Amino acid sequence: MSAGDPINVYDDLAPVYGDATEAARRRYETIKAAFEERFGAAPEAFARSPGRVNLIGEHIDYEGYGVLPMALAVDTVVAVRKAGNQLVVCNVDADKYPEKAFSVDPAQEVDVGKHNWGNYFVAAYKGVFEHLAAKGAAAPAPAGLQIMIHGTVPTGGGLSSSAAIVCASALAVMRMHGIELTKGEVSEFTAKAERYVGVTSGGMDQAISIMGMPGIAKLVEFNPVRASDVVLPEGAVFVVANSLAISNKAESATKHYNLRVVECRLAAGVLAALLGESKESARQVLTLKEVEPLIEAKYSGPKASTSGAQTAAVEELLHEGAYETAEIEELLGAKLTDLYEGNASALRVLAANGRFELRKRALHVYAEKQRVPDFRDVCNSGAGVEEKLAKLGKLMDESHASCRDLYECSSVELDALVQVNKAAGAIGSRLTGAGWGGCTVSLAREGEVEGFIEKVKGGYFKGLIEAGRIREEDLPECIFASKPASGGAVLTLKL
Ligand code: NG1
């Protein structure tokens, strides 16, 4: 499989759902029935794309560094039919996600101020047409669409429910307009499209949602987006557990996710200036990855290009504690609002925050980006299984500590859950995804998974059941073992 391959199209559920095909069939029949009830006709096709769990490499994709996720079995399904002159977006769970209607104009604005679940579909719709325009391809006339969506990826959980809905929607829009694009192209434009919803995300989630494969984790790299296989050690199982602290990325972006994106860019610019770049060229430096050659030039020598040298440079050049806006403006020779002219989400960050942590964020990024190839190298090494598991676990533990202490994207609940996971025997455990709530991922041995899950249920979830926050029957969705699953596909089913 490569980024140049076309999107998979199947006329059967088995290649996607494997052992779980019968349950999937019943689910698709329910979606079809909901579609027929609302629209009075059957859907022409289905598109689906999965959530993901990131095994290692957090908050570095938008800095240009590779990450190591795997696709999950949970996904979003979009049933679709060409009809009418609007985009009518419905959800099987209509109480939670009420029907929305939008124009078919691909140039329409997404109203970020009014957060609304239908925005994800519109973002994908715009993304398809904008991609065609950007590559100079002729676009078909925009068609009215009837849509019924059903998702099983927990929302606000760090498992990329947003990428699953954006990617599945993009595949449905493409199918109905007869547009064929490669997996790499869809990964790239859906990452950009999701930014219409107000989060300045990197490209990890969309890439793995589109390019995931059963049984295989992926090292995903960017510019251009590409994915290489990482075969996990035999007997290694990853257990996802939901802290149940909801982190709504789009709604809290100015104080969390988008603030970190701004802090990293400002850290990159300030580092470049302190490494001797003119203020004008320092302002053009957008990511910490772009600072690497400047560090290498200043600290010449065999190790100047390592993560260790980058960390040493940050420790030497960036001071502890927050930088105030005025201090950064002095170093970069420009008003921050001018630096971000036209970038609405960054301007919202600047309006809401006057202090920026640069040193801690850069220290996290330069250490975390090294853990990704290290993780891959352990998997590919000739070491015995136990040695591999121990090394992978250590990398995961270090990643969590860095997210908690340097990137400050953990939460009380996530830290408590990681502790429970470790006490229950996890070889390694960390928050996964953006953080500030959502899920943890833990490494366990296959033969010990059931016992591990039972212990975590007792140590973390029992209290939540007693407090009435969840029901016993919800537990399988709160904690589950996962194997790498299939990526996005179009399904032409005869149900
Ligand atoms: P989540 O919140 O798990 O979907 C987000 C970003 C990723 C990446 C991670 C942190 C979006 C859509 N995704 O993931 O690109 O930056 O945080 O590693 O915003």
Coordinates of C-alpha atoms and ligand atoms in Angstrom, one line a residue:
M1 CA 0.0 0.0 0.0
S2 CA 1.3 3.4 -0.8
A3 CA 0.1 7.0 -0.7
G4 CA -0.3 6.8 -4.5
D5 CA -2.9 4.0 -4.3
P6 CA -6.6 4.7 -5.1
I7 CA -9.2 4.6 -2.3
N8 CA -10.4 1.0 -1.7
V9 CA -13.9 0.2 -3.0
Y10 CA -15.5 -3.0 -1.7
D11 CA -18.9 -4.6 -2.5
D12 CA -18.7 -6.6 0.8
L13 CA -18.2 -5.8 4.5
A14 CA -15.7 -8.7 5.2
P15 CA -12.5 -7.0 3.9
V16 CA -13.1 -4.1 6.3
Y17 CA -14.7 -5.7 9.3
G18 CA -13.2 -9.3 9.3
D19 CA -14.4 -11.3 12.3
A20 CA -16.9 -8.6 13.2
T21 CA -18.7 -8.7 9.8
E22 CA -22.1 -10.0 11.1
A23 CA -22.4 -7.2 13.7
A24 CA -21.3 -4.7 11.0
R25 CA -24.1 -6.0 8.7
R26 CA -26.7 -5.4 11.3
R27 CA -25.4 -1.9 11.9
Y28 CA -25.4 -1.0 8.1
E29 CA -28.9 -2.3 7.9
T30 CA -29.9 0.0 10.7
I31 CA -28.2 2.9 8.9
K32 CA -30.0 2.0 5.6
A33 CA -33.4 1.8 7.4
A34 CA -32.8 5.2 9.0
F35 CA -31.9 6.6 5.6
E36 CA -35.0 5.2 3.9
E37 CA -37.2 6.5 6.7
R38 CA -35.9 10.0 6.3
F39 CA -35.4 10.2 2.6
G40 CA -37.8 7.6 1.2
A41 CA -35.2 5.8 -0.9
A42 CA -32.1 3.7 -0.3
P43 CA -28.6 5.1 -0.2
E44 CA -26.5 4.7 -3.3
A45 CA -23.3 3.9 -1.4
F46 CA -21.6 4.0 2.0
A47 CA -18.3 5.4 2.9
R48 CA -16.5 4.7 6.2
S49 CA -13.3 5.8 7.9
P50 CA -12.0 4.7 11.3
G51 CA -10.8 6.4 14.5
R52 CA -7.2 5.9 15.5
V53 CA -5.0 5.5 18.5
N54 CA -1.6 7.2 18.5
L55 CA 1.0 4.9 20.0
I56 CA 3.7 7.5 20.2
G57 CA 4.6 11.0 18.9
E58 CA 2.2 13.5 20.5
H59 CA 1.8 17.1 19.4
I60 CA 4.6 16.9 16.9
D61 CA 2.7 16.3 13.6
Y62 CA 2.1 20.0 13.2
E63 CA 5.8 20.6 13.7
G64 CA 6.5 18.5 10.7
Y65 CA 7.6 15.3 12.6
G66 CA 6.6 11.7 12.0
V67 CA 4.1 10.0 14.3
L68 CA 3.2 6.3 15.0
P69 CA -0.6 5.6 15.1
M70 CA -2.8 2.6 14.2
A71 CA -6.4 2.6 12.9
L72 CA -9.0 1.3 15.3
A73 CA -12.1 -0.9 14.5
V74 CA -14.5 1.9 15.6
D75 CA -15.5 4.1 12.7
T76 CA -17.9 6.6 11.1
V77 CA -20.2 5.4 8.3
V78 CA -21.8 7.8 5.9
A79 CA -24.7 6.6 3.8
V80 CA -25.2 8.9 0.8
R81 CA -27.5 9.5 -2.2
K82 CA -27.4 12.2 -4.9
A83 CA -30.7 14.1 -4.8
G84 CA -32.2 17.6 -4.3
N85 CA -30.3 20.8 -4.3
Q86 CA -28.9 20.9 -0.8
L87 CA -26.6 19.0 1.5
V88 CA -29.0 17.4 4.0
V89 CA -26.9 15.9 6.8
C90 CA -28.6 13.6 9.3
N91 CA -27.5 11.2 12.0
V92 CA -28.9 7.9 13.2
D93 CA -28.6 9.5 16.7
A94 CA -30.9 12.4 15.8
D95 CA -31.4 13.5 19.4
K96 CA -27.7 14.2 19.9
Y97 CA -27.0 15.3 16.3
P98 CA -30.0 17.0 14.8
E99 CA -30.5 17.3 11.1
K100 CA -28.7 20.2 9.3
A101 CA -29.0 21.5 5.8
F102 CA -26.4 23.4 3.9
S103 CA -26.1 24.9 0.4
V104 CA -24.1 23.0 -2.3
D105 CA -21.8 26.0 -2.9
P106 CA -18.3 24.8 -2.2
A107 CA -17.2 28.4 -1.5
Q108 CA -19.6 28.7 1.5
E109 CA -18.1 29.7 4.8
V110 CA -18.0 27.3 7.8
D111 CA -19.5 29.1 10.8
V112 CA -16.8 28.3 13.4
G113 CA -18.4 30.7 15.9
K114 CA -21.5 28.5 16.0
H115 CA -20.1 25.0 16.7
N116 CA -22.3 22.5 15.0
W117 CA -21.7 18.8 14.2
G118 CA -22.7 19.3 10.5
N119 CA -19.7 21.6 10.0
Y120 CA -17.5 18.5 9.8
F121 CA -19.4 17.4 6.7
V122 CA -19.3 20.8 5.1
A123 CA -15.5 21.1 5.8
A124 CA -15.0 17.8 4.0
Y125 CA -17.2 18.9 1.1
K126 CA -15.3 22.2 0.7
G127 CA -12.0 20.2 0.9
V128 CA -12.8 18.0 -2.1
F129 CA -13.6 20.9 -4.4
E130 CA -10.7 23.0 -3.1
H131 CA -8.3 20.2 -3.7
L132 CA -9.5 19.9 -7.3
A133 CA -9.1 23.6 -7.8
A134 CA -5.7 23.6 -6.3
K135 CA -4.4 20.9 -8.6
G136 CA -6.1 22.6 -11.6
A137 CA -8.4 19.7 -12.3
A138 CA -11.9 20.2 -13.7
A139 CA -14.5 19.9 -11.0
P140 CA -18.0 18.4 -11.6
A141 CA -21.0 20.5 -10.9
P142 CA -21.8 20.4 -7.2
A143 CA -24.7 18.0 -6.6
G144 CA -27.3 18.0 -3.8
L145 CA -26.8 15.1 -1.4
Q146 CA -28.8 13.2 1.2
I147 CA -26.7 11.9 4.0
M148 CA -27.2 9.6 7.0
I149 CA -24.2 9.3 9.4
H150 CA -23.5 6.8 12.2
G151 CA -20.3 6.9 14.3
T152 CA -18.9 4.5 16.9
V153 CA -15.7 6.5 17.7
P154 CA -16.1 8.0 21.2
T155 CA -16.2 11.8 20.8
G156 CA -13.9 14.1 22.6
G157 CA -11.8 11.1 23.5
G158 CA -8.6 11.6 21.6
L159 CA -9.5 8.8 19.2
S160 CA -10.1 11.1 16.2
S161 CA -13.8 10.9 15.9
S162 CA -13.4 14.2 14.0
A163 CA -11.0 12.8 11.4
A164 CA -13.3 9.7 11.0
I165 CA -16.3 11.9 10.1
V166 CA -14.3 14.3 7.9
C167 CA -12.6 11.4 6.0
A168 CA -15.7 9.3 5.6
S169 CA -17.6 12.4 4.4
A170 CA -14.9 13.3 1.9
L171 CA -15.0 9.7 0.4
A172 CA -18.8 9.9 0.2
V173 CA -18.7 13.3 -1.6
M174 CA -16.0 12.0 -4.0
R175 CA -18.0 8.9 -4.8
M176 CA -21.2 10.8 -5.6
H177 CA -19.4 13.2 -7.9
G178 CA -17.3 10.5 -9.6
I179 CA -14.1 12.0 -8.3
E180 CA -11.1 9.6 -7.9
L181 CA -8.1 10.7 -5.9
T182 CA -5.3 8.8 -4.2
K183 CA -5.0 7.9 -0.5
G184 CA -2.2 10.5 -0.2
E185 CA -4.2 13.3 -1.8
V186 CA -7.3 12.5 0.4
S187 CA -5.0 12.4 3.6
E188 CA -3.6 15.8 2.7
F189 CA -6.7 17.7 1.8
T190 CA -8.8 16.3 4.7
A191 CA -6.2 17.5 7.1
K192 CA -6.5 21.0 5.7
A193 CA -10.3 20.7 5.5
E194 CA -10.6 19.9 9.2
R195 CA -9.1 23.3 10.0
Y196 CA -12.4 24.9 8.8
V197 CA -13.9 23.5 11.9
G198 CA -11.5 25.7 13.9
V199 CA -8.6 23.4 15.0
T200 CA -5.2 24.0 13.4
S201 CA -4.5 20.3 13.4
G202 CA -1.6 18.4 12.0
G203 CA -2.2 15.6 9.5
M204 CA -1.8 12.4 11.6
D205 CA -5.4 11.5 12.1
Q206 CA -6.6 11.9 8.6
A207 CA -3.5 10.0 7.2
I208 CA -4.0 7.0 9.4
S209 CA -7.8 7.0 9.0
I210 CA -7.3 6.8 5.2
M211 CA -4.1 4.7 5.1
G212 CA -4.6 2.3 8.1
M213 CA -4.2 -1.4 7.5
P214 CA -5.3 -4.5 9.5
G215 CA -2.5 -5.8 11.7
I216 CA -0.1 -3.0 11.0
A217 CA 0.8 0.2 12.8
K218 CA 2.1 3.0 10.6
L219 CA 4.9 5.5 10.8
V220 CA 3.3 8.5 9.2
E221 CA 5.5 11.3 7.9
F222 CA 4.6 14.6 6.3
N223 CA 5.4 16.9 3.4
P224 CA 4.4 14.9 1.4
V225 CA 2.3 12.6 3.6
R226 CA 3.5 9.0 3.5
A227 CA 3.1 5.9 5.7
S228 CA 5.4 3.0 6.3
D229 CA 4.6 -0.3 8.0
V230 CA 5.6 -1.0 11.6
V231 CA 5.1 -4.6 12.7
L232 CA 4.3 -4.7 16.4
P233 CA 6.0 -7.3 18.5
E234 CA 4.2 -10.6 18.7
G235 CA 2.0 -10.7 21.8
A236 CA 1.9 -6.9 22.2
V237 CA -1.6 -5.6 22.8
F238 CA -2.6 -2.0 23.1
V239 CA -5.5 -1.2 25.5
V240 CA -7.4 2.0 25.1
A241 CA -9.1 3.4 28.2
N242 CA -11.3 6.5 28.2
S243 CA -10.8 8.8 31.2
L244 CA -14.3 10.1 30.5
A245 CA -13.1 13.7 31.0
I246 CA -14.4 15.1 27.7
S247 CA -12.0 17.4 25.9
N248 CA -13.8 19.2 23.1
K249 CA -11.0 20.3 20.9
A250 CA -12.8 22.6 18.7
E251 CA -14.5 24.5 21.6
S252 CA -11.5 24.8 23.8
A253 CA -8.9 25.3 21.0
T254 CA -7.9 28.9 22.0
K255 CA -6.8 27.8 25.5
H256 CA -5.4 24.4 24.6
Y257 CA -4.7 23.0 21.2
N258 CA -4.3 26.1 19.1
L259 CA -2.4 27.8 21.9
R260 CA 0.2 25.0 21.7
V261 CA 0.4 25.4 17.9
V262 CA 1.1 29.1 18.4
E263 CA 3.6 28.5 21.2
C264 CA 5.6 26.1 19.0
R265 CA 5.7 28.5 16.1
L266 CA 6.8 31.3 18.4
A267 CA 9.4 29.1 20.0
A268 CA 10.7 28.2 16.5
G269 CA 10.9 31.9 15.5
V270 CA 12.6 33.0 18.8
L271 CA 15.1 30.2 18.6
A272 CA 15.9 31.1 15.0
A273 CA 16.5 34.8 16.1
L274 CA 18.7 33.7 19.0
L275 CA 20.6 31.5 16.7
G276 CA 21.6 34.5 14.6
E277 CA 18.9 34.7 11.9
S278 CA 17.8 38.2 11.0
K279 CA 14.5 39.2 12.6
E280 CA 12.9 39.1 9.2
S281 CA 14.0 35.6 8.4
A282 CA 13.3 34.4 11.9
R283 CA 9.7 35.5 11.3
Q284 CA 9.5 33.1 8.3
V285 CA 10.4 30.1 10.4
L286 CA 7.2 28.2 11.1
T287 CA 8.1 24.9 12.8
L288 CA 10.7 23.6 15.2
K289 CA 11.8 21.2 12.5
E290 CA 12.9 24.1 10.4
V291 CA 15.2 25.2 13.2
E292 CA 17.2 22.0 13.1
P293 CA 19.7 23.1 10.4
L294 CA 20.3 26.3 12.3
I295 CA 21.1 24.4 15.5
E296 CA 23.3 22.1 13.4
A297 CA 25.2 25.0 11.9
K298 CA 25.9 26.7 15.3
Y299 CA 26.8 23.5 17.2
S300 CA 28.8 21.9 14.5
G301 CA 30.1 18.4 15.3
P302 CA 29.0 14.8 14.9
K303 CA 26.1 15.1 17.3
A304 CA 24.8 18.5 16.2
S305 CA 21.8 17.1 14.4
T306 CA 20.5 14.9 17.3
S307 CA 17.6 15.4 19.6
G308 CA 20.2 15.8 22.4
A309 CA 21.8 18.8 20.6
Q310 CA 18.4 20.4 20.0
T311 CA 17.5 20.0 23.6
A312 CA 20.8 21.5 24.7
A313 CA 20.2 24.5 22.4
V314 CA 16.8 25.1 23.8
E315 CA 18.1 24.8 27.4
E316 CA 20.8 27.3 26.6
L317 CA 18.8 29.8 24.5
L318 CA 15.2 29.9 25.9
H319 CA 14.6 31.1 29.4
E320 CA 12.4 29.4 31.9
G321 CA 8.9 30.7 32.6
A322 CA 6.5 32.3 30.1
Y323 CA 7.4 34.9 27.5
E324 CA 5.2 38.0 27.4
T325 CA 3.9 39.2 24.0
A326 CA 6.1 42.3 24.1
E327 CA 9.3 40.3 24.7
I328 CA 8.5 38.1 21.7
E329 CA 7.6 41.1 19.5
E330 CA 11.0 42.6 20.4
L331 CA 12.9 39.5 19.5
L332 CA 11.0 39.0 16.2
G333 CA 10.7 42.7 15.4
A334 CA 7.0 42.6 14.6
K335 CA 3.6 42.7 16.2
L336 CA 2.3 39.2 16.8
T337 CA -1.0 40.2 15.3
D338 CA 0.8 41.2 12.1
L339 CA 2.7 37.9 12.1
Y340 CA -0.6 36.1 12.1
E341 CA -2.5 38.4 9.8
G342 CA -5.3 36.5 8.1
N343 CA -5.0 33.5 10.4
A344 CA -8.3 33.7 12.3
S345 CA -7.7 30.9 14.7
A346 CA -4.2 32.2 15.7
L347 CA -5.6 35.7 16.1
R348 CA -8.2 34.3 18.5
V349 CA -5.3 32.7 20.5
L350 CA -3.5 36.0 20.7
A351 CA -6.6 37.8 21.8
A352 CA -7.1 35.3 24.6
N353 CA -3.5 34.8 25.8
G354 CA -0.7 37.2 26.6
R355 CA 1.9 34.7 27.9
F356 CA 3.5 31.9 26.0
E357 CA 5.6 29.0 27.3
L358 CA 8.3 28.5 24.7
R359 CA 11.1 26.5 26.5
K360 CA 8.9 23.7 27.8
R361 CA 7.0 23.2 24.6
A362 CA 10.2 23.0 22.5
L363 CA 11.8 20.6 25.0
H364 CA 8.8 18.3 24.6
V365 CA 8.8 18.4 20.8
Y366 CA 12.5 17.7 20.4
A367 CA 12.5 14.8 22.8
E368 CA 9.1 13.3 21.6
K369 CA 10.0 13.4 17.9
Q370 CA 13.0 11.1 18.7
R371 CA 10.8 8.6 20.5
V372 CA 9.0 7.9 17.2
P373 CA 11.9 6.4 15.2
D374 CA 13.2 4.9 18.5
F375 CA 9.9 3.0 18.8
R376 CA 10.0 1.9 15.2
D377 CA 13.6 0.7 15.6
V378 CA 12.7 -1.3 18.7
C379 CA 9.9 -3.0 16.7
N380 CA 12.3 -3.8 13.8
S381 CA 15.2 -4.9 15.9
G382 CA 16.3 -8.5 16.4
A383 CA 15.8 -8.3 20.2
G384 CA 13.6 -10.8 22.1
V385 CA 9.9 -10.1 22.7
E386 CA 10.4 -9.3 26.4
E387 CA 13.2 -6.8 25.7
K388 CA 11.2 -5.2 23.0
L389 CA 8.2 -4.8 25.2
A390 CA 10.2 -3.3 28.0
K391 CA 11.8 -0.7 25.7
L392 CA 8.5 0.2 24.1
G393 CA 6.9 0.6 27.5
K394 CA 9.7 2.9 28.7
L395 CA 9.3 5.1 25.6
M396 CA 5.5 5.3 26.3
D397 CA 6.0 6.2 29.9
E398 CA 8.6 8.9 29.0
S399 CA 6.1 10.3 26.4
H400 CA 3.4 10.6 29.1
A401 CA 5.7 12.3 31.5
S402 CA 6.7 14.8 28.8
C403 CA 3.1 15.5 27.8
R404 CA 2.2 16.0 31.5
D405 CA 5.2 18.2 32.6
L406 CA 6.5 20.0 29.5
Y407 CA 3.6 20.1 27.1
E408 CA 1.0 20.4 29.9
C409 CA -1.7 18.7 27.9
S410 CA -2.6 16.0 30.4
S411 CA -5.4 16.3 33.1
V412 CA -6.0 15.1 36.6
E413 CA -8.2 12.3 35.3
L414 CA -5.6 11.2 32.6
D415 CA -2.8 11.1 35.2
A416 CA -4.9 9.1 37.6
L417 CA -5.9 6.6 34.8
V418 CA -2.2 6.2 33.8
Q419 CA -1.3 5.5 37.4
V420 CA -4.1 2.9 37.6
N421 CA -3.0 1.4 34.3
K422 CA 0.6 1.1 35.5
A423 CA -0.5 -0.4 38.9
A424 CA -2.6 -2.9 37.0
G425 CA 0.5 -4.1 35.1
A426 CA 0.8 -2.0 32.0
I427 CA 4.3 -2.2 30.5
G428 CA 3.9 1.3 29.4
S429 CA 1.0 3.8 29.5
R430 CA 0.3 7.3 28.2
L431 CA -2.3 9.7 27.2
T432 CA -3.1 9.5 23.5
G433 CA -4.3 12.2 21.1
A434 CA -4.5 15.9 22.0
G435 CA -5.0 15.3 25.7
W436 CA -6.7 17.5 28.3
G437 CA -9.1 14.6 28.7
G438 CA -9.9 11.6 26.5
C439 CA -8.1 8.4 26.4
T440 CA -5.0 6.6 27.5
V441 CA -3.2 3.8 25.6
S442 CA -1.4 1.1 27.5
L443 CA 0.9 -1.7 26.4
A444 CA 0.1 -5.2 27.8
R445 CA 1.0 -8.8 27.1
E446 CA -1.6 -10.7 25.1
G447 CA -2.1 -13.4 27.8
E448 CA -2.5 -10.8 30.5
V449 CA -5.0 -8.5 28.9
E450 CA -8.1 -9.7 30.5
G451 CA -6.7 -9.6 34.0
F452 CA -5.3 -6.1 33.2
I453 CA -8.6 -4.8 32.0
E454 CA -10.4 -6.2 35.1
K455 CA -8.0 -4.5 37.4
V456 CA -8.4 -1.1 35.6
K457 CA -12.2 -1.5 35.8
G458 CA -11.9 -1.9 39.6
G459 CA -9.3 0.8 40.0
Y460 CA -10.8 3.5 37.8
F461 CA -14.3 2.8 36.5
K462 CA -15.9 1.2 39.5
G463 CA -16.0 4.6 41.3
L464 CA -17.5 6.2 38.2
I465 CA -20.3 3.6 38.1
E466 CA -21.0 4.1 41.8
A467 CA -21.1 7.8 41.2
G468 CA -23.7 7.3 38.4
R469 CA -21.4 8.7 35.7
I470 CA -21.5 5.5 33.6
R471 CA -23.4 2.3 33.6
E472 CA -21.9 -1.2 33.9
E473 CA -23.0 -2.0 30.4
D474 CA -21.0 1.0 29.0
L475 CA -17.7 -0.5 30.2
P476 CA -16.8 -2.3 26.9
E477 CA -16.7 1.1 25.2
C478 CA -14.7 2.7 28.0
I479 CA -11.8 0.1 28.0
F480 CA -11.0 -2.2 25.2
A481 CA -8.0 -4.0 23.6
S482 CA -7.4 -3.1 20.0
K483 CA -5.5 -4.4 17.1
P484 CA -4.6 -2.3 14.1
A485 CA -7.7 -2.2 11.8
S486 CA -8.6 -1.2 8.2
G487 CA -8.5 2.3 6.8
G488 CA -11.1 4.3 4.9
A489 CA -13.1 2.8 2.1
V490 CA -16.2 3.1 -0.1
L491 CA -18.7 0.3 0.2
T492 CA -21.2 -0.5 -2.6
L493 CA -23.3 -3.0 -0.7
K494 CA -26.4 -5.0 -1.6
L495 CA -28.1 -5.1 1.8
Ligands
NG1_1 P1 -6.9 14.2 18.4 O1 -7.4 15.2 19.4 O2 -6.6 12.9 19.1 O3 -7.8 14.0 17.3 C1 -5.0 16.0 17.7 C2 -4.7 16.4 16.3 C3 -3.5 15.6 15.7 C4 -2.4 15.7 16.7 C5 -2.8 15.3 18.1 C6 -1.7 15.4 19.1 C7 -6.8 17.1 15.2 C8 -7.8 16.7 14.2 N1 -5.9 16.2 15.4 O4 -5.5 14.7 17.8 O5 -3.2 16.1 14.5 O6 -1.7 16.9 16.7 O7 -3.9 16.1 18.6 O8 -0.7 14.6 18.8 O9 -6.7 18.2 15.6

